[in-house]
Amino acid sequence: MQARGACLMNGYAGLPASEQAIDEAGWLHTGDIGFLDEDGYLHLAGRLKDVIIRGGENISPSEIEAQLTGIEGVRDAKVMGAPHPIFGESVEACVSMREGVAFDEQGILDQLRRRIPRYKVPAHVFVFDAFPLNVNGKIDQRALYAHMISRLYTLEVEDELAGGITVFQIAVKNSSYAIEPVTALVSHLAKNLGYLPKRADKLCLAVEEMLTERIMDAYSGVGDIHVSITLMSDWLRVAFTDDGAEYVIDKRRDTSMSARIILGSVDDFHTMWKDGKPVYCMDFLYDDYLDVKGHLLRSKEA
């Protein structure tokens, strides 16, 4: 919205002309969003700076907030945008509930889908006992936004860990015996995650022995050995795949020193099949003191 008249200010003191809210024609750009109805009445719909742009669509948070507070049991609502890799911004909602009313995120979202277009429906609804307030008793939007983003990142990390976050994919040439670069990566990752030195050493030893087993079995057409390192919710997984014959570790536990070392170091060793090839998975449980979720959350927030 724009306004002009003799009673308006000349501008903000000390602010360059290029950044003033008043243009050359004397119009004050208020930053408010509004519309005229059929009877010519002006309705204020929000602030321009608060507009969420999702996939090219301009979305007014106040419209969604009005719908949220119209839902029985919702006391307060604040809608904000959050960074999104595809849409630019996602629509996120924060609510507080009236005393004695249980929070039901899915129920709230279902009601919103019946009231507003689907693209305006928040991706998540976060519940707060109360919103943070500033010294004037108004909602401290910066503090609320920081809390919301932290909780959003926590959900993202949990979802990513549930599906597995592959942090390294390495190919070892069977003819090169280049084991050390792989074990060095594993060692660095294990220590960075917080594994104690003795535990990290056992993890690296198991990886080294597995690579040695496959390289020594080169006559069976193993070819390049592909190694992937994946963070899961409860364990670190190091997986190996190649073109050779299946490696049945249980048959070698009594005859192969490498097999005994591997089985004595891992929490679980199993074989999966992908595209007709065996994938050997070594899983190392996180110890109680490890906070992998927190580590990933700090990396994301940084």
GROMACS .gro file of C-alpha atoms in nm:
model
  302
    1MET     CA    1   0.000   0.000   0.000
    2GLN     CA    2   0.110   0.357  -0.068
    3ALA     CA    3   0.006   0.688   0.091
    4ARG     CA    4   0.072   1.053   0.015
    5GLY     CA    5  -0.023   1.378   0.185
    6ALA     CA    6   0.096   1.691   0.364
    7CYS     CA    7   0.089   1.519   0.702
    8LEU     CA    8   0.342   1.250   0.607
    9MET     CA    9   0.706   1.260   0.717
   10ASN     CA   10   0.983   1.357   0.478
   11GLY     CA   11   1.178   1.037   0.543
   12TYR     CA   12   1.396   0.857   0.797
   13ALA     CA   13   1.691   1.056   0.935
   14GLY     CA   14   2.031   0.931   0.825
   15LEU     CA   15   1.894   0.680   0.572
   16PRO     CA   16   2.022   0.713   0.212
   17ALA     CA   17   1.766   0.828  -0.045
   18SER     CA   18   1.789   0.492  -0.225
   19GLU     CA   19   1.670   0.315   0.091
   20GLN     CA   20   1.392   0.555   0.192
   21ALA     CA   21   1.032   0.432   0.203
   22ILE     CA   22   0.919   0.749   0.021
   23ASP     CA   23   0.972   0.758  -0.356
   24GLU     CA   24   1.049   1.058  -0.579
   25ALA     CA   25   0.678   1.132  -0.630
   26GLY     CA   26   0.622   1.161  -0.255
   27TRP     CA   27   0.445   0.827  -0.209
   28LEU     CA   28   0.513   0.647   0.119
   29HIS     CA   29   0.545   0.271   0.064
   30THR     CA   30   0.399   0.146   0.391
   31GLY     CA   31   0.479  -0.223   0.348
   32ASP     CA   32   0.119  -0.314   0.424
   33ILE     CA   33  -0.079  -0.550   0.203
   34GLY     CA   34  -0.449  -0.488   0.150
   35PHE     CA   35  -0.739  -0.509  -0.091
   36LEU     CA   36  -1.065  -0.331  -0.168
   37ASP     CA   37  -1.383  -0.532  -0.152
   38GLU     CA   38  -1.690  -0.492  -0.377
   39ASP     CA   39  -1.823  -0.213  -0.154
   40GLY     CA   40  -1.497  -0.018  -0.165
   41TYR     CA   41  -1.388  -0.103   0.189
   42LEU     CA   42  -1.015  -0.143   0.246
   43HIS     CA   43  -0.900  -0.461   0.419
   44LEU     CA   44  -0.546  -0.497   0.562
   45ALA     CA   45  -0.411  -0.846   0.498
   46GLY     CA   46  -0.058  -0.833   0.634
   47ARG     CA   47   0.289  -0.695   0.584
   48LEU     CA   48   0.486  -0.718   0.259
   49LYS     CA   49   0.803  -0.821   0.440
   50ASP     CA   50   0.615  -1.108   0.602
   51VAL     CA   51   0.497  -1.255   0.271
   52ILE     CA   52   0.609  -1.614   0.213
   53ILE     CA   53   0.705  -1.690  -0.148
   54ARG     CA   54   0.659  -2.062  -0.204
   55GLY     CA   55   0.728  -2.186  -0.555
   56GLY     CA   56   0.647  -1.842  -0.698
   57GLU     CA   57   0.319  -1.809  -0.504
   58ASN     CA   58   0.283  -1.514  -0.265
   59ILE     CA   59   0.130  -1.636   0.061
   60SER     CA   60   0.006  -1.408   0.339
   61PRO     CA   61   0.088  -1.556   0.683
   62SER     CA   62  -0.195  -1.357   0.847
   63GLU     CA   63  -0.455  -1.536   0.632
   64ILE     CA   64  -0.334  -1.874   0.756
   65GLU     CA   65  -0.302  -1.748   1.114
   66ALA     CA   66  -0.668  -1.639   1.104
   67GLN     CA   67  -0.770  -1.987   0.993
   68LEU     CA   68  -0.556  -2.151   1.260
   69THR     CA   69  -0.699  -1.945   1.545
   70GLY     CA   70  -1.045  -2.032   1.410
   71ILE     CA   71  -0.978  -2.398   1.489
   72GLU     CA   72  -1.121  -2.503   1.823
   73GLY     CA   73  -0.853  -2.531   2.089
   74VAL     CA   74  -0.589  -2.318   1.916
   75ARG     CA   75  -0.508  -2.015   2.133
   76ASP     CA   76  -0.234  -1.839   1.934
   77ALA     CA   77  -0.081  -1.893   1.592
   78LYS     CA   78   0.217  -1.758   1.404
   79VAL     CA   79   0.303  -1.856   1.047
   80MET     CA   80   0.650  -1.803   0.900
   81GLY     CA   81   0.856  -1.910   0.601
   82ALA     CA   82   1.159  -2.138   0.623
   83PRO     CA   83   1.431  -2.202   0.361
   84HIS     CA   84   1.341  -2.484   0.121
   85PRO     CA   85   1.574  -2.634  -0.143
   86ILE     CA   86   1.299  -2.668  -0.409
   87PHE     CA   87   1.024  -2.415  -0.336
   88GLY     CA   88   1.250  -2.138  -0.204
   89GLU     CA   89   1.042  -2.120   0.113
   90SER     CA   90   0.815  -2.358   0.296
   91VAL     CA   91   0.514  -2.254   0.501
   92GLU     CA   92   0.561  -2.340   0.870
   93ALA     CA   93   0.319  -2.280   1.158
   94CYS     CA   94   0.366  -2.235   1.531
   95VAL     CA   95   0.069  -2.267   1.766
   96SER     CA   96  -0.012  -2.272   2.135
   97MET     CA   97  -0.314  -2.460   2.261
   98ARG     CA   98  -0.580  -2.364   2.512
   99GLU     CA   99  -0.551  -2.522   2.854
  100GLY     CA  100  -0.671  -2.880   2.859
  101VAL     CA  101  -0.672  -2.919   2.478
  102ALA     CA  102  -0.441  -3.185   2.335
  103PHE     CA  103  -0.225  -3.093   2.036
  104ASP     CA  104  -0.312  -3.288   1.720
  105GLU     CA  105  -0.095  -3.179   1.429
  106GLN     CA  106  -0.264  -3.402   1.172
  107GLY     CA  107  -0.608  -3.290   1.285
  108ILE     CA  108  -0.511  -2.924   1.248
  109LEU     CA  109  -0.365  -2.982   0.902
  110ASP     CA  110  -0.676  -3.174   0.793
  111GLN     CA  111  -0.897  -2.881   0.894
  112LEU     CA  112  -0.674  -2.632   0.713
  113ARG     CA  113  -0.690  -2.837   0.392
  114ARG     CA  114  -1.067  -2.789   0.396
  115ARG     CA  115  -1.036  -2.414   0.446
  116ILE     CA  116  -0.746  -2.290   0.232
  117PRO     CA  117  -0.573  -2.393  -0.093
  118ARG     CA  118  -0.335  -2.683  -0.054
  119TYR     CA  119  -0.025  -2.479  -0.141
  120LYS     CA  120  -0.094  -2.255   0.160
  121VAL     CA  121  -0.120  -2.542   0.407
  122PRO     CA  122   0.186  -2.549   0.638
  123ALA     CA  123   0.436  -2.828   0.597
  124HIS     CA  124   0.456  -2.864   0.976
  125VAL     CA  125   0.276  -2.733   1.283
  126PHE     CA  126   0.496  -2.687   1.590
  127VAL     CA  127   0.334  -2.658   1.931
  128PHE     CA  128   0.462  -2.424   2.204
  129ASP     CA  129   0.344  -2.391   2.562
  130ALA     CA  130   0.371  -2.015   2.506
  131PHE     CA  131   0.536  -1.791   2.250
  132PRO     CA  132   0.845  -1.592   2.354
  133LEU     CA  133   0.764  -1.227   2.419
  134ASN     CA  134   0.971  -0.911   2.393
  135VAL     CA  135   0.986  -0.630   2.653
  136ASN     CA  136   0.670  -0.478   2.504
  137GLY     CA  137   0.472  -0.796   2.562
  138LYS     CA  138   0.452  -0.873   2.190
  139ILE     CA  139   0.564  -1.194   2.021
  140ASP     CA  140   0.943  -1.199   1.982
  141GLN     CA  141   0.942  -1.314   1.620
  142ARG     CA  142   1.318  -1.357   1.598
  143ALA     CA  143   1.329  -1.585   1.902
  144LEU     CA  144   1.025  -1.780   1.783
  145TYR     CA  145   1.175  -1.817   1.435
  146ALA     CA  146   1.502  -1.948   1.583
  147HIS     CA  147   1.313  -2.206   1.794
  148MET     CA  148   1.105  -2.309   1.492
  149ILE     CA  149   1.408  -2.349   1.263
  150SER     CA  150   1.588  -2.557   1.526
  151ARG     CA  151   1.290  -2.792   1.557
  152LEU     CA  152   1.250  -2.808   1.179
  153TYR     CA  153   1.616  -2.904   1.135
  154THR     CA  154   1.574  -3.169   1.406
  155LEU     CA  155   1.288  -3.326   1.209
  156GLU     CA  156   1.493  -3.314   0.889
  157VAL     CA  157   1.791  -3.483   1.056
  158GLU     CA  158   1.568  -3.754   1.204
  159ASP     CA  159   1.411  -3.822   0.862
  160GLU     CA  160   1.751  -3.829   0.694
  161LEU     CA  161   1.897  -4.065   0.952
  162ALA     CA  162   1.597  -4.298   0.921
  163GLY     CA  163   1.674  -4.341   0.551
  164GLY     CA  164   2.050  -4.328   0.598
  165ILE     CA  165   2.290  -4.046   0.516
  166THR     CA  166   2.569  -4.169   0.290
  167VAL     CA  167   2.871  -3.952   0.368
  168PHE     CA  168   3.138  -4.129   0.161
  169GLN     CA  169   3.145  -4.345  -0.151
  170ILE     CA  170   3.487  -4.472  -0.253
  171ALA     CA  171   3.614  -4.715  -0.515
  172VAL     CA  172   3.929  -4.917  -0.439
  173LYS     CA  173   4.117  -5.054  -0.738
  174ASN     CA  174   4.177  -5.422  -0.674
  175SER     CA  175   4.522  -5.399  -0.825
  176SER     CA  176   4.635  -5.098  -0.623
  177TYR     CA  177   4.597  -5.223  -0.264
  178ALA     CA  178   4.501  -4.861  -0.176
  179ILE     CA  179   4.352  -4.946   0.162
  180GLU     CA  180   4.504  -4.667   0.369
  181PRO     CA  181   4.302  -4.377   0.216
  182VAL     CA  182   3.981  -4.561   0.304
  183THR     CA  183   4.083  -4.644   0.660
  184ALA     CA  184   4.204  -4.286   0.708
  185LEU     CA  185   3.858  -4.156   0.606
  186VAL     CA  186   3.687  -4.404   0.837
  187SER     CA  187   3.916  -4.309   1.125
  188HIS     CA  188   3.857  -3.937   1.074
  189LEU     CA  189   3.480  -3.982   1.059
  190ALA     CA  190   3.465  -4.213   1.362
  191LYS     CA  191   3.666  -3.975   1.578
  192ASN     CA  192   3.473  -3.672   1.450
  193LEU     CA  193   3.146  -3.841   1.548
  194GLY     CA  194   3.282  -3.905   1.896
  195TYR     CA  195   3.381  -4.273   1.902
  196LEU     CA  196   3.647  -4.330   2.168
  197PRO     CA  197   3.997  -4.401   2.024
  198LYS     CA  198   3.995  -4.775   2.103
  199ARG     CA  199   3.649  -4.816   1.944
  200ALA     CA  200   3.751  -4.610   1.639
  201ASP     CA  201   4.063  -4.827   1.597
  202LYS     CA  202   3.855  -5.146   1.602
  203LEU     CA  203   3.623  -4.996   1.341
  204CYS     CA  204   3.917  -4.913   1.112
  205LEU     CA  205   4.071  -5.255   1.166
  206ALA     CA  206   3.749  -5.427   1.058
  207VAL     CA  207   3.737  -5.214   0.740
  208GLU     CA  208   4.102  -5.292   0.667
  209GLU     CA  209   4.051  -5.666   0.711
  210MET     CA  210   3.743  -5.669   0.488
  211LEU     CA  211   3.928  -5.489   0.209
  212THR     CA  212   4.223  -5.725   0.251
  213GLU     CA  213   3.995  -6.028   0.222
  214ARG     CA  214   3.845  -5.904  -0.106
  215ILE     CA  215   4.176  -5.791  -0.255
  216MET     CA  216   4.337  -6.125  -0.171
  217ASP     CA  217   4.041  -6.291  -0.344
  218ALA     CA  218   4.115  -6.105  -0.669
  219TYR     CA  219   4.151  -6.430  -0.865
  220SER     CA  220   3.774  -6.476  -0.843
  221GLY     CA  221   3.708  -6.162  -1.047
  222VAL     CA  222   3.635  -5.925  -0.761
  223GLY     CA  223   3.734  -5.617  -0.964
  224ASP     CA  224   3.700  -5.272  -0.807
  225ILE     CA  225   3.573  -5.272  -0.450
  226HIS     CA  226   3.312  -5.005  -0.381
  227VAL     CA  227   3.288  -4.880  -0.025
  228SER     CA  228   3.008  -4.663   0.114
  229ILE     CA  229   2.987  -4.516   0.463
  230THR     CA  230   2.638  -4.433   0.588
  231LEU     CA  231   2.506  -4.277   0.907
  232MET     CA  232   2.190  -4.449   1.032
  233SER     CA  233   1.970  -4.368   1.330
  234ASP     CA  234   2.144  -4.612   1.566
  235TRP     CA  235   2.461  -4.722   1.391
  236LEU     CA  236   2.736  -4.640   1.144
  237ARG     CA  237   2.731  -4.869   0.841
  238VAL     CA  238   3.030  -4.947   0.620
  239ALA     CA  239   2.920  -5.143   0.312
  240PHE     CA  240   3.128  -5.317   0.045
  241THR     CA  241   3.031  -5.445  -0.298
  242ASP     CA  242   3.227  -5.585  -0.592
  243ASP     CA  243   3.195  -5.829  -0.883
  244GLY     CA  244   3.340  -6.132  -0.708
  245ALA     CA  245   3.190  -6.449  -0.568
  246GLU     CA  246   2.990  -6.418  -0.248
  247TYR     CA  247   3.195  -6.386   0.069
  248VAL     CA  248   3.032  -6.608   0.333
  249ILE     CA  249   3.199  -6.493   0.651
  250ASP     CA  250   3.047  -6.761   0.876
  251LYS     CA  251   3.222  -7.032   0.672
  252ARG     CA  252   3.555  -6.859   0.732
  253ARG     CA  253   3.522  -6.765   1.098
  254ASP     CA  254   3.734  -7.066   1.204
  255THR     CA  255   3.988  -7.060   0.920
  256SER     CA  256   4.043  -6.692   0.843
  257MET     CA  257   4.209  -6.448   1.083
  258SER     CA  258   4.044  -6.158   0.895
  259ALA     CA  259   3.699  -6.309   0.943
  260ARG     CA  260   3.761  -6.349   1.318
  261ILE     CA  261   3.885  -5.989   1.345
  262ILE     CA  262   3.583  -5.855   1.152
  263LEU     CA  263   3.330  -6.053   1.357
  264GLY     CA  264   3.503  -5.949   1.678
  265SER     CA  265   3.489  -5.581   1.586
  266VAL     CA  266   3.141  -5.526   1.437
  267ASP     CA  267   2.806  -5.528   1.613
  268ASP     CA  268   2.642  -5.686   1.309
  269PHE     CA  269   2.765  -5.827   0.979
  270HIS     CA  270   2.513  -5.923   0.714
  271THR     CA  271   2.482  -5.952   0.337
  272MET     CA  272   2.220  -5.780   0.124
  273TRP     CA  273   2.169  -5.821  -0.248
  274LYS     CA  274   2.142  -5.529  -0.491
  275ASP     CA  275   2.130  -5.558  -0.871
  276GLY     CA  276   2.231  -5.921  -0.841
  277LYS     CA  277   2.545  -5.841  -0.639
  278PRO     CA  278   2.611  -5.908  -0.271
  279VAL     CA  279   2.653  -5.603  -0.049
  280TYR     CA  280   2.844  -5.673   0.273
  281CYS     CA  281   2.727  -5.451   0.558
  282MET     CA  282   2.928  -5.392   0.873
  283ASP     CA  283   2.724  -5.207   1.137
  284PHE     CA  284   2.877  -5.033   1.438
  285LEU     CA  285   2.627  -4.924   1.704
  286TYR     CA  286   2.662  -4.575   1.847
  287ASP     CA  287   2.764  -4.573   2.210
  288ASP     CA  288   2.535  -4.399   2.458
  289TYR     CA  289   2.763  -4.097   2.483
  290LEU     CA  290   2.752  -4.033   2.106
  291ASP     CA  291   2.515  -3.758   1.990
  292VAL     CA  292   2.511  -3.814   1.614
  293LYS     CA  293   2.182  -3.628   1.576
  294GLY     CA  294   2.324  -3.328   1.760
  295HIS     CA  295   2.641  -3.341   1.549
  296LEU     CA  296   2.440  -3.332   1.227
  297LEU     CA  297   2.208  -3.063   1.363
  298ARG     CA  298   2.503  -2.837   1.449
  299SER     CA  299   2.647  -2.892   1.101
  300LYS     CA  300   2.312  -2.804   0.939
  301GLU     CA  301   2.267  -2.490   1.150
  302ALA     CA  302   2.620  -2.377   1.071
   0.00000   0.00000   0.00000
